[in-house]
Amino acid sequence: MTFMQIPWGDMSSAIGTFFAYQRVESAVRERHPDLNDRLRMQEPVGEHRAAALTVAGDDGTKTLLWMTRFGRPYDYHLFWLIYGPADGGSPRIWDPRTGEGVLADAFHERIAAWRGRREEASPWKWDEPEMCRIVRLADALVGRGIPIAQVVANNRLRANEASKGWEARSLPRHEGDFLITRSGLRTIRVSCKPTLGWMVDIHDFEHGIQWRLDLDSLIHGQASRAPGTSLPDGDPTRLADVIEELMDNPFAFVPCPEAVTKIEAHGTSGSEGLTLFSEEVVSASPHVLVTEVAAQLRSMGFADLEFSSSDDSPFSSDGLHVAWWQRSKDLGTADIKQLYADAAVEGKRLVVLVNGRITRPATDFANKAEAFVFHLYPDSRRVRPANRLAQEAAFTTEH
């Protein structure tokens, strides 16, 4: 899609926008004086009465830096757009709060890459401001011939083409830093979550299922009991080995059927238009409910969860204290503290399944205690995250 085909929105001439342009222009001139004789404030941009910083090339092409949004009613996010002569796919956008020095460097690299007829250097080619763990991993995978569809770390804003048109999506922090690669009808999402660490999720759209690799077992040689694992910051080699093997052999590391769950969201994969899992609201017997909930949790990485005949909980685990809150009252602070104490006595990590509601103070305590709290919906037999750590553990609905 060309620049003019994208439905850009009109920008107001607010004084704040004017000063933002001034700061960025000053940063470009200070950090990259080689652009001074070509740098201009151009107005209008395309058919819009809006300004943009532009740099003209020797071949008559231009690279622009523009604060804009996608045309209403499609979107409301304001963002910085950097558009160069080689661009033509998804718009490459930056969070409006991005520092002027970062924007100046990204702008300069886009221009330098076009002039030198080369690929942009990392991390700019991923629309990221600095080298970080996920960027280093993406570079390592590209070096092995593995195509990367997206990398997200510090810049949380990305452009998506939705059914109603282009939209800018601000990606939540609990999804962590992540990259996405694809193999056939499978999407592989490698993420580093703020608390839980590294995860590799497989979304198989052909069969409508998803699961999570046990990285502890694959890398450290010891089976995991909870989602996520830690890795040395500086060296992505071992994790890159796992991803490369997964790309070469799509059936590598496939878990047992009990550790696979259905894809929850409606949507499509690529251009195939596959219909994903649609929830059926059908009451289930207690045994079926426990079995399906256990499968969902195991697919997230709670690997040793088993059925139990205990009166306290229908689940057992060597490393987890799993409590099922089925009372009519809301789960309150005193309740979660007692459950946490019970787990601490056993030397286990707390996982709570709540049939009803949980109070805000109880959620805050669960976050501080690094406990997992999930809402359980018996009719649909699904679990949903109810606190911060459960959000990190849950599968994303964006593929």
XYZ file of C-alpha atoms in Angstrom:
399
model
C 0.000 0.000 0.000
C 1.405 3.390 -0.975
C 1.615 6.446 1.249
C -1.328 8.191 -0.421
C -3.595 5.137 -0.165
C -3.492 5.109 3.633
C -6.368 7.092 5.222
C -4.345 9.558 7.276
C -6.174 11.814 9.696
C -5.861 15.584 9.785
C -3.611 17.030 12.485
C -4.618 20.125 14.387
C -2.162 22.997 14.616
C -1.982 22.781 18.405
C 0.830 24.691 20.050
C 2.063 21.477 21.709
C 2.526 19.850 18.317
C 4.454 22.875 17.082
C 6.863 22.694 20.013
C 7.235 18.912 19.529
C 8.359 19.502 15.946
C 10.760 22.183 17.110
C 12.366 19.840 19.635
C 12.775 17.067 17.079
C 14.149 19.428 14.430
C 16.700 20.785 16.910
C 17.704 17.226 17.836
C 18.160 16.261 14.168
C 20.313 19.321 13.471
C 22.421 18.804 16.600
C 22.902 15.026 16.322
C 23.105 14.734 12.535
C 24.484 17.944 11.005
C 24.965 16.148 7.684
C 21.211 16.619 7.147
C 21.116 20.364 7.866
C 21.196 21.545 4.262
C 18.364 19.169 3.262
C 16.117 19.355 6.338
C 12.875 21.286 5.779
C 9.544 21.820 7.467
C 7.103 20.970 4.673
C 3.432 21.928 4.513
C 1.093 20.479 3.375
C 1.741 16.724 3.492
C -0.104 14.999 0.656
C -3.667 16.325 0.614
C -3.578 17.361 4.287
C -2.900 20.779 5.726
C -0.279 19.438 8.070
C 3.430 19.940 8.553
C 6.214 17.371 8.523
C 9.991 17.360 8.699
C 11.369 16.215 5.368
C 14.789 15.437 3.922
C 15.178 15.323 0.134
C 17.503 12.832 -1.519
C 19.729 13.309 -4.561
C 17.266 11.219 -6.568
C 14.338 13.525 -5.759
C 12.779 11.231 -3.157
C 11.899 12.374 0.324
C 11.895 10.887 3.810
C 9.450 12.457 6.217
C 8.838 12.564 9.958
C 5.223 13.369 10.700
C 3.008 13.489 13.788
C -0.395 12.192 12.693
C -3.067 9.544 13.190
C -5.020 7.205 10.952
C -8.183 8.656 9.426
C -11.261 8.768 11.622
C -13.431 6.908 12.431
C -10.790 4.208 12.192
C -8.425 5.268 14.943
C -7.719 7.743 17.712
C -4.040 7.109 18.579
C -1.647 9.957 17.865
C 1.796 8.798 16.706
C 5.025 9.742 14.978
C 5.338 8.305 11.468
C 8.687 7.919 9.694
C 8.148 7.255 6.002
C 10.940 6.647 3.498
C 11.151 5.935 -0.239
C 11.521 2.191 0.341
C 8.398 1.926 2.526
C 5.188 0.465 1.186
C 3.915 -2.111 3.673
C 2.625 -1.545 7.168
C 3.179 2.035 8.366
C 6.093 2.225 10.784
C 5.020 4.284 13.747
C 6.422 5.454 17.068
C 4.828 6.292 20.389
C 4.125 10.067 20.629
C 6.071 10.190 23.913
C 9.252 8.972 22.208
C 12.216 11.229 22.979
C 13.338 13.651 20.302
C 16.855 12.162 20.281
C 15.466 8.704 19.523
C 13.292 10.055 16.713
C 16.211 11.997 15.275
C 18.397 8.876 15.190
C 15.634 6.711 13.672
C 14.939 9.364 11.045
C 18.627 9.614 10.178
C 19.060 5.842 9.904
C 16.105 5.557 7.507
C 17.695 8.221 5.301
C 21.198 6.724 5.519
C 19.932 3.245 4.642
C 18.181 4.553 1.533
C 21.219 6.517 0.436
C 23.496 3.520 0.917
C 20.962 1.119 -0.653
C 21.302 -1.101 2.407
C 19.116 -2.537 5.126
C 18.572 -0.388 8.183
C 20.791 -1.224 11.115
C 19.425 -2.815 14.252
C 17.549 -1.784 16.378
C 16.103 0.847 14.029
C 14.932 -1.727 11.484
C 12.621 -3.101 14.215
C 11.383 0.415 15.100
C 13.025 0.119 18.491
C 15.199 2.762 20.188
C 17.968 0.575 21.620
C 19.504 -2.872 21.687
C 17.811 -5.131 24.199
C 17.351 -8.855 24.764
C 14.497 -9.386 22.318
C 16.238 -7.305 19.610
C 19.427 -9.342 20.004
C 17.399 -12.536 19.684
C 15.634 -11.223 16.561
C 19.001 -10.364 15.003
C 20.323 -13.830 15.845
C 17.305 -15.518 14.238
C 17.526 -13.381 11.092
C 21.199 -14.350 10.888
C 20.045 -17.974 10.722
C 17.602 -17.234 7.896
C 14.461 -17.129 10.058
C 12.094 -14.307 9.015
C 10.734 -12.141 11.830
C 7.306 -10.562 11.417
C 7.414 -8.187 14.377
C 9.573 -7.125 17.307
C 8.189 -5.118 20.240
C 10.050 -3.837 23.294
C 10.291 -0.182 24.361
C 8.186 1.214 21.519
C 4.771 -0.298 22.314
C 2.836 1.235 19.394
C 2.339 -0.715 16.167
C 0.131 -0.381 13.074
C -2.304 -3.196 12.290
C -4.563 -3.601 9.288
C -7.992 -4.471 10.694
C -11.293 -5.099 8.949
C -12.272 -1.441 9.384
C -8.935 -0.077 8.160
C -5.551 0.752 9.620
C -5.362 1.150 13.378
C -2.596 1.940 15.842
C -2.445 -0.487 18.763
C -0.754 0.220 22.057
C 0.503 -3.145 23.288
C 0.151 -3.738 27.042
C 3.237 -4.069 29.231
C 2.170 -7.426 30.673
C 2.801 -8.961 27.229
C 6.471 -8.149 27.798
C 9.069 -7.751 25.074
C 8.277 -10.146 22.235
C 8.919 -11.181 18.667
C 6.722 -13.066 16.231
C 7.748 -15.492 13.508
C 5.581 -17.796 11.417
C 5.917 -21.293 10.023
C 3.076 -22.281 7.727
C -0.179 -21.991 9.670
C 1.657 -21.661 12.959
C 2.587 -18.459 14.726
C 5.503 -18.642 17.151
C 5.619 -15.924 19.782
C 8.787 -15.551 21.866
C 8.354 -13.205 24.813
C 10.209 -12.024 27.881
C 7.626 -11.139 30.538
C 8.368 -8.564 33.276
C 8.120 -11.067 36.148
C 7.925 -14.582 34.707
C 10.753 -14.308 32.169
C 11.043 -16.086 28.816
C 8.225 -17.996 27.099
C 7.669 -19.537 23.679
C 4.023 -19.921 22.639
C 2.839 -21.895 19.611
C -0.499 -20.968 18.002
C -1.538 -23.660 15.522
C -4.337 -22.215 13.389
C -4.785 -25.334 11.282
C -6.004 -27.249 14.332
C -7.182 -24.278 16.412
C -4.887 -25.097 19.351
C -2.076 -23.482 21.295
C 0.565 -24.536 23.779
C 3.734 -23.313 25.485
C 7.188 -24.868 25.294
C 8.804 -26.038 28.524
C 11.962 -23.953 28.212
C 13.232 -25.069 31.609
C 13.345 -28.628 30.312
C 14.744 -27.736 26.865
C 17.426 -25.322 28.066
C 18.115 -26.123 31.718
C 17.306 -29.846 31.662
C 14.757 -29.637 34.462
C 10.984 -29.709 33.954
C 9.132 -26.513 34.790
C 6.317 -26.235 37.323
C 5.199 -22.701 36.420
C 5.309 -20.539 33.289
C 8.501 -18.739 32.281
C 12.208 -19.249 32.717
C 15.305 -17.108 33.146
C 18.122 -16.895 30.608
C 21.490 -15.130 30.594
C 20.909 -11.608 29.292
C 23.840 -11.439 26.925
C 23.601 -14.642 24.903
C 20.451 -15.658 22.966
C 22.191 -18.626 21.325
C 20.482 -21.474 23.181
C 17.024 -19.998 22.751
C 17.769 -19.318 19.070
C 18.731 -23.010 18.744
C 15.298 -24.006 20.095
C 13.452 -21.680 17.684
C 15.537 -22.845 14.725
C 14.789 -26.492 15.508
C 11.111 -25.630 15.823
C 11.131 -23.939 12.408
C 12.962 -26.871 10.789
C 10.670 -29.437 12.396
C 7.156 -28.110 13.086
C 6.361 -31.214 15.142
C 9.328 -30.802 17.475
C 8.465 -30.333 21.132
C 4.749 -31.090 20.639
C 3.363 -31.828 24.129
C 0.913 -34.507 25.158
C -2.760 -33.806 24.312
C -3.491 -32.961 27.959
C -1.140 -29.966 27.737
C -2.780 -28.370 24.668
C -5.709 -25.964 24.736
C -7.945 -24.318 22.162
C -7.264 -20.880 20.733
C -9.713 -18.588 22.474
C -10.145 -15.523 20.263
C -12.022 -15.094 17.010
C -9.776 -13.943 14.196
C -7.753 -15.004 11.211
C -4.238 -16.175 10.591
C -2.488 -14.296 7.812
C -4.443 -14.393 4.567
C -5.938 -17.819 5.147
C -9.086 -16.537 6.849
C -9.268 -19.387 9.320
C -12.078 -19.253 11.866
C -10.752 -19.778 15.349
C -12.270 -21.369 18.432
C -15.769 -20.250 19.389
C -16.769 -20.829 22.995
C -19.754 -23.042 23.648
C -21.747 -22.216 26.756
C -22.655 -25.719 27.887
C -22.747 -26.855 31.481
C -20.174 -29.518 32.227
C -19.941 -32.243 34.823
C -17.472 -31.540 37.660
C -15.021 -34.081 36.254
C -15.110 -32.578 32.744
C -14.740 -29.076 34.190
C -11.698 -30.014 36.262
C -10.131 -31.882 33.337
C -10.511 -28.969 30.922
C -9.323 -26.379 33.435
C -6.283 -28.508 34.230
C -5.493 -28.769 30.501
C -5.666 -24.980 30.110
C -3.342 -24.394 33.038
C -0.908 -27.094 31.897
C -0.817 -25.552 28.422
C 0.255 -22.250 30.032
C 3.169 -23.952 31.759
C 1.750 -25.257 35.043
C 3.126 -28.571 33.922
C 2.650 -30.925 36.886
C -0.975 -30.046 37.646
C -3.025 -33.200 38.230
C -6.525 -34.215 39.263
C -6.938 -34.686 43.009
C -9.654 -36.225 45.170
C -8.878 -33.844 48.059
C -11.764 -31.981 49.663
C -9.774 -28.715 49.637
C -9.002 -28.634 45.926
C -9.572 -30.898 42.909
C -6.020 -30.135 41.756
C -2.658 -31.264 43.076
C 0.898 -30.212 42.238
C 4.360 -30.715 43.691
C 5.238 -27.048 43.267
C 1.871 -25.268 43.392
C -0.785 -24.796 46.027
C -3.978 -24.617 43.948
C -7.031 -23.210 45.721
C -10.513 -23.218 44.188
C -12.632 -20.414 45.668
C -16.270 -21.470 45.183
C -17.916 -19.529 47.988
C -20.699 -17.024 47.347
C -18.763 -14.144 48.961
C -16.093 -12.187 47.121
C -12.500 -13.269 47.641
C -11.182 -10.633 50.042
C -7.811 -9.631 51.439
C -8.094 -11.797 54.559
C -9.009 -14.781 52.381
C -6.104 -14.373 49.965
C -3.700 -13.867 52.870
C -4.860 -17.130 54.435
C -4.466 -18.983 51.141
C -0.994 -17.482 50.736
C -0.067 -18.612 54.260
C -1.281 -22.139 53.468
C 0.885 -22.195 50.342
C 3.904 -20.828 52.227
C 3.618 -23.561 54.877
C 3.831 -26.146 52.081
C 6.691 -24.275 50.415
C 4.633 -23.868 47.242
C 3.523 -21.077 44.933
C -0.112 -19.981 45.185
C -2.593 -20.380 42.315
C -6.211 -19.359 42.971
C -9.239 -20.142 40.815
C -12.148 -17.808 41.638
C -15.722 -18.645 40.634
C -16.975 -15.190 41.628
C -15.238 -11.892 42.196
C -12.078 -10.744 43.929
C -11.799 -7.379 45.688
C -9.306 -4.738 44.614
C -7.273 -4.914 47.862
C -7.118 -8.705 47.517
C -5.863 -8.318 43.942
C -3.210 -5.858 45.119
C -2.018 -8.324 47.765
C -1.932 -11.166 45.216
C 0.248 -8.988 42.961
C 2.681 -8.256 45.795
C 2.756 -11.914 46.796
C 3.391 -12.974 43.151
C 0.425 -15.324 43.258
C -1.575 -16.352 40.190
C -5.311 -15.565 40.333
C -7.665 -16.696 37.563
C -11.397 -16.229 37.109
C -13.085 -19.551 36.374
C -16.259 -19.603 34.282
C -17.899 -23.031 34.770
C -20.414 -22.670 31.903
C -17.775 -22.049 29.241
C -15.110 -24.043 31.124
C -12.533 -21.299 30.577
C -10.140 -19.461 32.858
C -9.267 -15.774 32.518
C -6.524 -13.786 34.278
C -7.655 -11.882 37.365
C -4.356 -10.288 38.445
C -1.050 -9.090 36.995
C 0.885 -12.358 37.173
C -1.996 -14.334 35.678
C -2.052 -11.830 32.803
C 1.616 -12.599 32.141
C 0.900 -16.343 32.224
C -2.170 -16.233 29.957
C -1.948 -16.637 26.191
C -2.301 -13.503 24.126
C -5.364 -13.086 21.924
C -3.287 -11.210 19.327
C -1.539 -13.543 16.862
